[in-house]
PDB file of C-alpha atoms and ligand atoms in Angstrom:
ATOM      1  CA  MET A 626      98.257  96.476 111.115  1.00  0.00           C
ATOM      2  CA  ALA A 627      97.353  93.909 113.668  1.00  0.00           C
ATOM      3  CA  SER A 628      93.963  93.011 115.048  1.00  0.00           C
ATOM      4  CA  GLY A 629      94.914  89.677 117.104  1.00  0.00           C
ATOM      5  CA  SER A 630      97.027  88.218 119.428  1.00  0.00           C
ATOM      6  CA  GLY A 631      99.907  90.264 117.359  1.00  0.00           C
ATOM      7  CA  SER A 632     102.726  87.078 117.300  1.00  0.00           C
ATOM      8  CA  ASN A 633     103.792  88.055 113.944  1.00  0.00           C
ATOM      9  CA  PHE A 634     103.875  91.689 114.865  1.00  0.00           C
ATOM     10  CA  GLU A 635     106.242  90.565 117.524  1.00  0.00           C
ATOM     11  CA  ALA A 636     108.462  88.400 115.394  1.00  0.00           C
ATOM     12  CA  LEU A 637     108.959  91.174 112.834  1.00  0.00           C
ATOM     13  CA  VAL A 638     110.034  93.608 115.591  1.00  0.00           C
ATOM     14  CA  GLN A 639     112.276  90.777 116.951  1.00  0.00           C
ATOM     15  CA  ALA A 640     113.907  90.225 113.638  1.00  0.00           C
ATOM     16  CA  CYS A 641     114.525  94.080 113.060  1.00  0.00           C
ATOM     17  CA  ARG A 642     116.128  94.533 116.388  1.00  0.00           C
ATOM     18  CA  ASN A 643     118.279  91.408 115.780  1.00  0.00           C
ATOM     19  CA  GLY A 644     119.425  92.395 112.807  1.00  0.00           C
ATOM     20  CA  GLN A 645     118.070  89.851 110.205  1.00  0.00           C
ATOM     21  CA  VAL A 646     116.048  92.739 109.007  1.00  0.00           C
ATOM     22  CA  SER A 647     117.097  95.931 107.549  1.00  0.00           C
ATOM     23  CA  ALA A 648     113.882  97.940 108.642  1.00  0.00           C
ATOM     24  CA  ASP A 649     112.326  99.443 111.827  1.00  0.00           C
ATOM     25  CA  VAL A 650     109.156  98.878 112.911  1.00  0.00           C
ATOM     26  CA  VAL A 651     107.551 102.565 113.419  1.00  0.00           C
ATOM     27  CA  GLN A 652     104.476 102.121 114.252  1.00  0.00           C
ATOM     28  CA  LEU A 653     101.634  99.477 115.111  1.00  0.00           C
ATOM     29  CA  ILE A 654      97.827 100.302 114.195  1.00  0.00           C
ATOM     30  CA  VAL A 655      95.284  97.882 115.962  1.00  0.00           C
ATOM     31  CA  ASN A 656      91.768  98.147 115.353  1.00  0.00           C
ATOM     32  CA  ASN A 657      90.753  96.064 118.218  1.00  0.00           C
ATOM     33  CA  PRO A 658      90.966  98.037 122.135  1.00  0.00           C
ATOM     34  CA  GLY A 659      93.277  95.649 124.262  1.00  0.00           C
ATOM     35  CA  CYS A 660      94.231  93.405 121.629  1.00  0.00           C
ATOM     36  CA  GLY A 661      97.548  91.111 122.193  1.00  0.00           C
ATOM     37  CA  ALA A 662      99.009  92.765 119.553  1.00  0.00           C
ATOM     38  CA  GLN A 663      98.360  96.519 121.255  1.00  0.00           C
ATOM     39  CA  ARG A 664      99.690  94.943 124.663  1.00  0.00           C
ATOM     40  CA  ARG A 665     102.687  93.164 122.612  1.00  0.00           C
ATOM     41  CA  ALA A 666     103.583  96.875 121.423  1.00  0.00           C
ATOM     42  CA  GLU A 667     103.703  98.603 124.911  1.00  0.00           C
ATOM     43  CA  ARG A 668     106.271  95.804 126.262  1.00  0.00           C
ATOM     44  CA  LEU A 669     108.203  96.391 123.270  1.00  0.00           C
ATOM     45  CA  GLY A 670     108.232  99.954 123.193  1.00  0.00           C
ATOM     46  CA  VAL A 671     106.773 100.405 119.736  1.00  0.00           C
ATOM     47  CA  SER A 672     104.293 103.349 118.997  1.00  0.00           C
ATOM     48  CA  CYS A 673     100.819 101.825 118.737  1.00  0.00           C
ATOM     49  CA  GLN A 674      97.654 103.897 117.565  1.00  0.00           C
ATOM     50  CA  LEU A 675      94.300 102.346 118.006  1.00  0.00           C
ATOM     51  CA  VAL A 676      91.925 102.948 115.171  1.00  0.00           C
ATOM     52  CA  ASP A 677      88.754 101.351 116.147  1.00  0.00           C
ATOM     53  CA  HIS A 678      86.693 100.500 113.070  1.00  0.00           C
ATOM     54  CA  ARG A 679      83.555 100.667 115.336  1.00  0.00           C
ATOM     55  CA  LEU A 680      84.012 104.385 115.197  1.00  0.00           C
ATOM     56  CA  GLN A 681      84.819 105.024 111.356  1.00  0.00           C
ATOM     57  CA  ALA A 682      81.685 105.499 109.247  1.00  0.00           C
ATOM     58  CA  ASN A 683      82.863 103.074 106.375  1.00  0.00           C
ATOM     59  CA  ARG A 684      85.779 101.070 105.303  1.00  0.00           C
ATOM     60  CA  ALA A 685      87.123 104.078 103.287  1.00  0.00           C
ATOM     61  CA  ALA A 686      86.890 105.946 106.055  1.00  0.00           C
ATOM     62  CA  LEU A 687      88.767 103.649 108.338  1.00  0.00           C
ATOM     63  CA  ASP A 688      91.733 103.228 105.408  1.00  0.00           C
ATOM     64  CA  GLN A 689      92.037 107.110 105.110  1.00  0.00           C
ATOM     65  CA  THR A 690      92.468 107.381 108.947  1.00  0.00           C
ATOM     66  CA  LEU A 691      95.285 104.674 108.291  1.00  0.00           C
ATOM     67  CA  VAL A 692      97.081 106.122 105.222  1.00  0.00           C
ATOM     68  CA  SER A 693      97.133 109.545 107.268  1.00  0.00           C
ATOM     69  CA  ALA A 694      99.041 108.091 110.243  1.00  0.00           C
ATOM     70  CA  PHE A 695     101.348 106.049 107.626  1.00  0.00           C
ATOM     71  CA  GLN A 696     102.145 109.321 106.110  1.00  0.00           C
ATOM     72  CA  SER A 697     102.608 110.945 108.994  1.00  0.00           C
ATOM     73  CA  ALA A 698     104.850 108.486 110.533  1.00  0.00           C
ATOM     74  CA  ALA A 699     106.869 108.479 106.688  1.00  0.00           C
ATOM     75  CA  VAL A 700     106.402 104.536 106.525  1.00  0.00           C
ATOM     76  CA  ASP A 701     107.779 103.130 103.294  1.00  0.00           C
ATOM     77  CA  LEU A 702     106.129  99.424 103.438  1.00  0.00           C
ATOM     78  CA  VAL A 703     102.816  98.738 105.482  1.00  0.00           C
ATOM     79  CA  VAL A 704     102.560  95.083 106.522  1.00  0.00           C
ATOM     80  CA  MET A 705      99.025  93.610 107.452  1.00  0.00           C
ATOM     81  CA  ALA A 706     100.027  91.009 110.322  1.00  0.00           C
ATOM     82  CA  GLY A 707      96.800  89.223 110.995  1.00  0.00           C
ATOM     83  CA  TRP A 708      94.731  92.548 110.074  1.00  0.00           C
ATOM     84  CA  MET A 709      91.347  90.899 109.955  1.00  0.00           C
ATOM     85  CA  ARG A 710      89.437  93.872 107.954  1.00  0.00           C
ATOM     86  CA  ILE A 711      88.937  94.046 103.955  1.00  0.00           C
ATOM     87  CA  VAL A 712      90.726  96.785 102.886  1.00  0.00           C
ATOM     88  CA  THR A 713      89.662  99.121 100.114  1.00  0.00           C
ATOM     89  CA  PRO A 714      91.247 100.991  97.288  1.00  0.00           C
ATOM     90  CA  VAL A 715      92.216 103.915  99.634  1.00  0.00           C
ATOM     91  CA  LEU A 716      94.650 101.965 101.334  1.00  0.00           C
ATOM     92  CA  ILE A 717      95.600  99.636  98.349  1.00  0.00           C
ATOM     93  CA  GLU A 718      96.421 102.652  95.713  1.00  0.00           C
ATOM     94  CA  ALA A 719      97.989 104.831  98.391  1.00  0.00           C
ATOM     95  CA  TYR A 720     100.661 102.080  99.007  1.00  0.00           C
ATOM     96  CA  ARG A 721     100.573 100.058  95.931  1.00  0.00           C
ATOM     97  CA  GLY A 722     103.277  97.708  95.880  1.00  0.00           C
ATOM     98  CA  ARG A 723     104.015  98.657  99.576  1.00  0.00           C
ATOM     99  CA  LEU A 724     101.302  96.970 101.411  1.00  0.00           C
ATOM    100  CA  ILE A 725     101.717  93.263 102.360  1.00  0.00           C
ATOM    101  CA  ASN A 726      99.649  90.373 104.050  1.00  0.00           C
ATOM    102  CA  ILE A 727     100.365  87.043 105.387  1.00  0.00           C
ATOM    103  CA  HIS A 728      97.749  84.325 104.922  1.00  0.00           C
ATOM    104  CA  PRO A 729      97.490  80.981 106.261  1.00  0.00           C
ATOM    105  CA  SER A 730      97.180  78.921 103.647  1.00  0.00           C
ATOM    106  CA  LEU A 731      99.258  78.233 100.236  1.00  0.00           C
ATOM    107  CA  LEU A 732      97.368  80.488  98.010  1.00  0.00           C
ATOM    108  CA  PRO A 733      95.445  80.533  95.710  1.00  0.00           C
ATOM    109  CA  SER A 734      94.461  77.663  97.670  1.00  0.00           C
ATOM    110  CA  PHE A 735      91.660  78.761 100.369  1.00  0.00           C
ATOM    111  CA  ARG A 736      91.372  82.493 100.444  1.00  0.00           C
ATOM    112  CA  GLY A 737      89.316  84.361 102.763  1.00  0.00           C
ATOM    113  CA  VAL A 738      88.187  83.500 106.193  1.00  0.00           C
ATOM    114  CA  ASP A 739      88.794  80.514 107.802  1.00  0.00           C
ATOM    115  CA  ALA A 740      91.694  79.329 105.699  1.00  0.00           C
ATOM    116  CA  ILE A 741      92.784  76.630 108.228  1.00  0.00           C
ATOM    117  CA  GLY A 742      89.407  74.932 108.798  1.00  0.00           C
ATOM    118  CA  GLN A 743      89.132  75.331 104.839  1.00  0.00           C
ATOM    119  CA  ALA A 744      92.071  73.358 104.377  1.00  0.00           C
ATOM    120  CA  LEU A 745      91.078  70.881 107.011  1.00  0.00           C
ATOM    121  CA  ALA A 746      87.822  70.235 105.356  1.00  0.00           C
ATOM    122  CA  ALA A 747      89.313  69.522 101.691  1.00  0.00           C
ATOM    123  CA  GLY A 748      91.361  66.864 103.608  1.00  0.00           C
ATOM    124  CA  VAL A 749      94.996  68.210 102.454  1.00  0.00           C
ATOM    125  CA  THR A 750      98.036  66.984 103.211  1.00  0.00           C
ATOM    126  CA  VAL A 751     100.105  69.912 103.069  1.00  0.00           C
ATOM    127  CA  ALA A 752      99.291  73.373 104.096  1.00  0.00           C
ATOM    128  CA  GLY A 753     101.436  76.595 104.873  1.00  0.00           C
ATOM    129  CA  CYS A 754     101.474  80.205 104.528  1.00  0.00           C
ATOM    130  CA  THR A 755     101.690  82.836 102.411  1.00  0.00           C
ATOM    131  CA  VAL A 756     103.050  86.429 101.984  1.00  0.00           C
ATOM    132  CA  HIS A 757     101.580  88.648  99.244  1.00  0.00           C
ATOM    133  CA  LEU A 758     101.183  91.907  97.702  1.00  0.00           C
ATOM    134  CA  VAL A 759      97.795  93.216  98.247  1.00  0.00           C
ATOM    135  CA  SER A 760      95.665  94.061  95.482  1.00  0.00           C
ATOM    136  CA  GLU A 761      91.814  94.745  94.880  1.00  0.00           C
ATOM    137  CA  GLU A 762      90.937  91.112  95.279  1.00  0.00           C
ATOM    138  CA  VAL A 763      90.647  89.496  98.577  1.00  0.00           C
ATOM    139  CA  ASP A 764      93.952  87.030  98.994  1.00  0.00           C
ATOM    140  CA  ALA A 765      94.703  87.498  95.350  1.00  0.00           C
ATOM    141  CA  GLY A 766      97.667  89.891  94.837  1.00  0.00           C
ATOM    142  CA  ALA A 767     101.487  88.785  93.519  1.00  0.00           C
ATOM    143  CA  ILE A 768     103.118  86.155  95.736  1.00  0.00           C
ATOM    144  CA  LEU A 769     106.143  87.119  97.661  1.00  0.00           C
ATOM    145  CA  MET A 770     107.127  83.969  99.472  1.00  0.00           C
ATOM    146  CA  GLN A 771     105.616  81.008 100.897  1.00  0.00           C
ATOM    147  CA  ALA A 772     106.072  78.007 103.591  1.00  0.00           C
ATOM    148  CA  ALA A 773     104.372  74.650 103.870  1.00  0.00           C
ATOM    149  CA  VAL A 774     103.868  72.319 106.682  1.00  0.00           C
ATOM    150  CA  PRO A 775     102.606  68.687 107.002  1.00  0.00           C
ATOM    151  CA  VAL A 776      98.958  68.130 107.586  1.00  0.00           C
ATOM    152  CA  LEU A 777      99.037  65.291 109.975  1.00  0.00           C
ATOM    153  CA  GLY A 778      96.088  62.802 110.555  1.00  0.00           C
ATOM    154  CA  HIS A 779      94.874  63.915 114.104  1.00  0.00           C
ATOM    155  CA  ASP A 780      95.157  67.687 113.228  1.00  0.00           C
ATOM    156  CA  ASP A 781      92.507  69.934 114.039  1.00  0.00           C
ATOM    157  CA  ARG A 782      92.467  73.894 113.926  1.00  0.00           C
ATOM    158  CA  ASP A 783      94.741  74.674 116.701  1.00  0.00           C
ATOM    159  CA  SER A 784      97.540  72.119 116.282  1.00  0.00           C
ATOM    160  CA  LEU A 785      97.662  72.967 112.464  1.00  0.00           C
ATOM    161  CA  ALA A 786      97.567  76.860 113.232  1.00  0.00           C
ATOM    162  CA  ALA A 787     100.258  76.286 115.557  1.00  0.00           C
ATOM    163  CA  ARG A 788     102.682  74.563 112.938  1.00  0.00           C
ATOM    164  CA  ILE A 789     101.619  77.224 110.189  1.00  0.00           C
ATOM    165  CA  GLN A 790     101.971  80.032 112.864  1.00  0.00           C
ATOM    166  CA  SER A 791     105.462  78.750 113.828  1.00  0.00           C
ATOM    167  CA  GLN A 792     106.291  79.041 109.902  1.00  0.00           C
ATOM    168  CA  GLU A 793     104.773  82.526 109.713  1.00  0.00           C
ATOM    169  CA  HIS A 794     107.243  83.847 112.242  1.00  0.00           C
ATOM    170  CA  ARG A 795     109.981  82.928 110.029  1.00  0.00           C
ATOM    171  CA  LEU A 796     108.452  84.066 106.689  1.00  0.00           C
ATOM    172  CA  LEU A 797     106.978  87.405 107.110  1.00  0.00           C
ATOM    173  CA  PRO A 798     110.408  88.795 108.589  1.00  0.00           C
ATOM    174  CA  ALA A 799     111.997  87.252 105.180  1.00  0.00           C
ATOM    175  CA  ALA A 800     109.339  88.646 103.128  1.00  0.00           C
ATOM    176  CA  VAL A 801     109.905  91.868 104.768  1.00  0.00           C
ATOM    177  CA  GLN A 802     113.617  91.761 103.937  1.00  0.00           C
ATOM    178  CA  LEU A 803     112.864  91.066 100.368  1.00  0.00           C
ATOM    179  CA  MET A 804     110.739  94.132 100.130  1.00  0.00           C
ATOM    180  CA  ALA A 805     113.294  96.549 101.639  1.00  0.00           C
ATOM    181  CA  LEU A 806     115.598  95.263  99.231  1.00  0.00           C
ATOM    182  CA  ARG A 807     113.176  95.762  96.436  1.00  0.00           C
ATOM    183  CA  LEU A 808     112.047  99.467  97.877  1.00  0.00           C
ATOM    184  CA  ASP A 809     115.688 100.508  98.618  1.00  0.00           C
ATOM    185  CA  ALA A 810     116.872  99.016  94.703  1.00  0.00           C
ATOM    186  CA  SER A 811     113.973 100.928  93.185  1.00  0.00           C
ATOM    187  CA  GLY A 812     114.768 104.427  95.269  1.00  0.00           C
ATOM    188  CA  LEU A 813     111.172 104.174  97.001  1.00  0.00           C
ATOM    189  CA  ALA A 814     112.478 103.878 100.334  1.00  0.00           C
ATOM    190  CA  GLN A 815     112.816 106.852 102.343  1.00  0.00           C
ATOM    191  CA  GLY A 816     115.792 106.037 103.910  1.00  0.00           C
TER     192      GLY A 816
HETATM  193  C1  GRF B2298      98.227  84.885 111.527  1.00  0.00           C
HETATM  194  O1  GRF B2298      97.764  83.381 111.110  1.00  0.00           O
HETATM  195  C2  GRF B2298      97.735  85.275 110.097  1.00  0.00           C
HETATM  196  O2  GRF B2298      98.406  84.352 108.987  1.00  0.00           O
HETATM  197  C3  GRF B2298      96.411  85.913 109.592  1.00  0.00           C
HETATM  198  O3  GRF B2298      96.134  86.183 111.140  1.00  0.00           O
HETATM  199  C4  GRF B2298      96.850  85.477 112.213  1.00  0.00           C
HETATM  200  C5  GRF B2298      97.852  86.416 112.934  1.00  0.00           C
HETATM  201  O4  GRF B2298      98.100  85.844 114.038  1.00  0.00           O
HETATM  202  N1  GRF B2298      96.488  86.812 108.663  1.00  0.00           N
HETATM  203  P1  GRF B2298      99.036  86.625 115.033  1.00  0.00           P
HETATM  204  O5  GRF B2298      98.157  87.855 115.978  1.00  0.00           O
HETATM  205  O6  GRF B2298      99.821  87.475 114.359  1.00  0.00           O
HETATM  206  O7  GRF B2298      99.242  85.979 116.177  1.00  0.00           O
END
């Protein structure tokens, strides 16, 4: 699931293709027509479905469309790789323990929007990113993996975001591999 540039989506596809991660990215869902993630999927040859939230009755209806798409594709794990919509229990309950999100802060600090701006405003000297299981409370599910980066004196949003993103591109595949092993061990993966 992606809403923006899709750099995390692409990092995950590449890690699966080069054998770092024992998984296949079978489907991308985007909510913004023409977003970078959609263009990356076309270039990478990954099936991409547009589900425009503006055409859905409400958040629950959007999530029900996603659940149906994931069930049709028989996915084992759902990854929110820059999904800029709040998800509802419709999706969370259908994929409980199999729905993960990447967030650009060291949770539990700086939940919600503009985590990087929040970190700069707070004056922290260490920032980072977190991959966590998704639960009903936004950015509050069980933490799977984290990576830290320094905040430098001259940093602005762009420079700090770039440093965090380079760690995200390493962390997200690592967390998906962890989940693949967990799901395999628990017999939840379909093959
Ligand atoms: C990432 O920084 C992620 O932490 C946040 O959204 C951003 C997505 O970036 N949730 P991209 O679309 O993967 O480039």
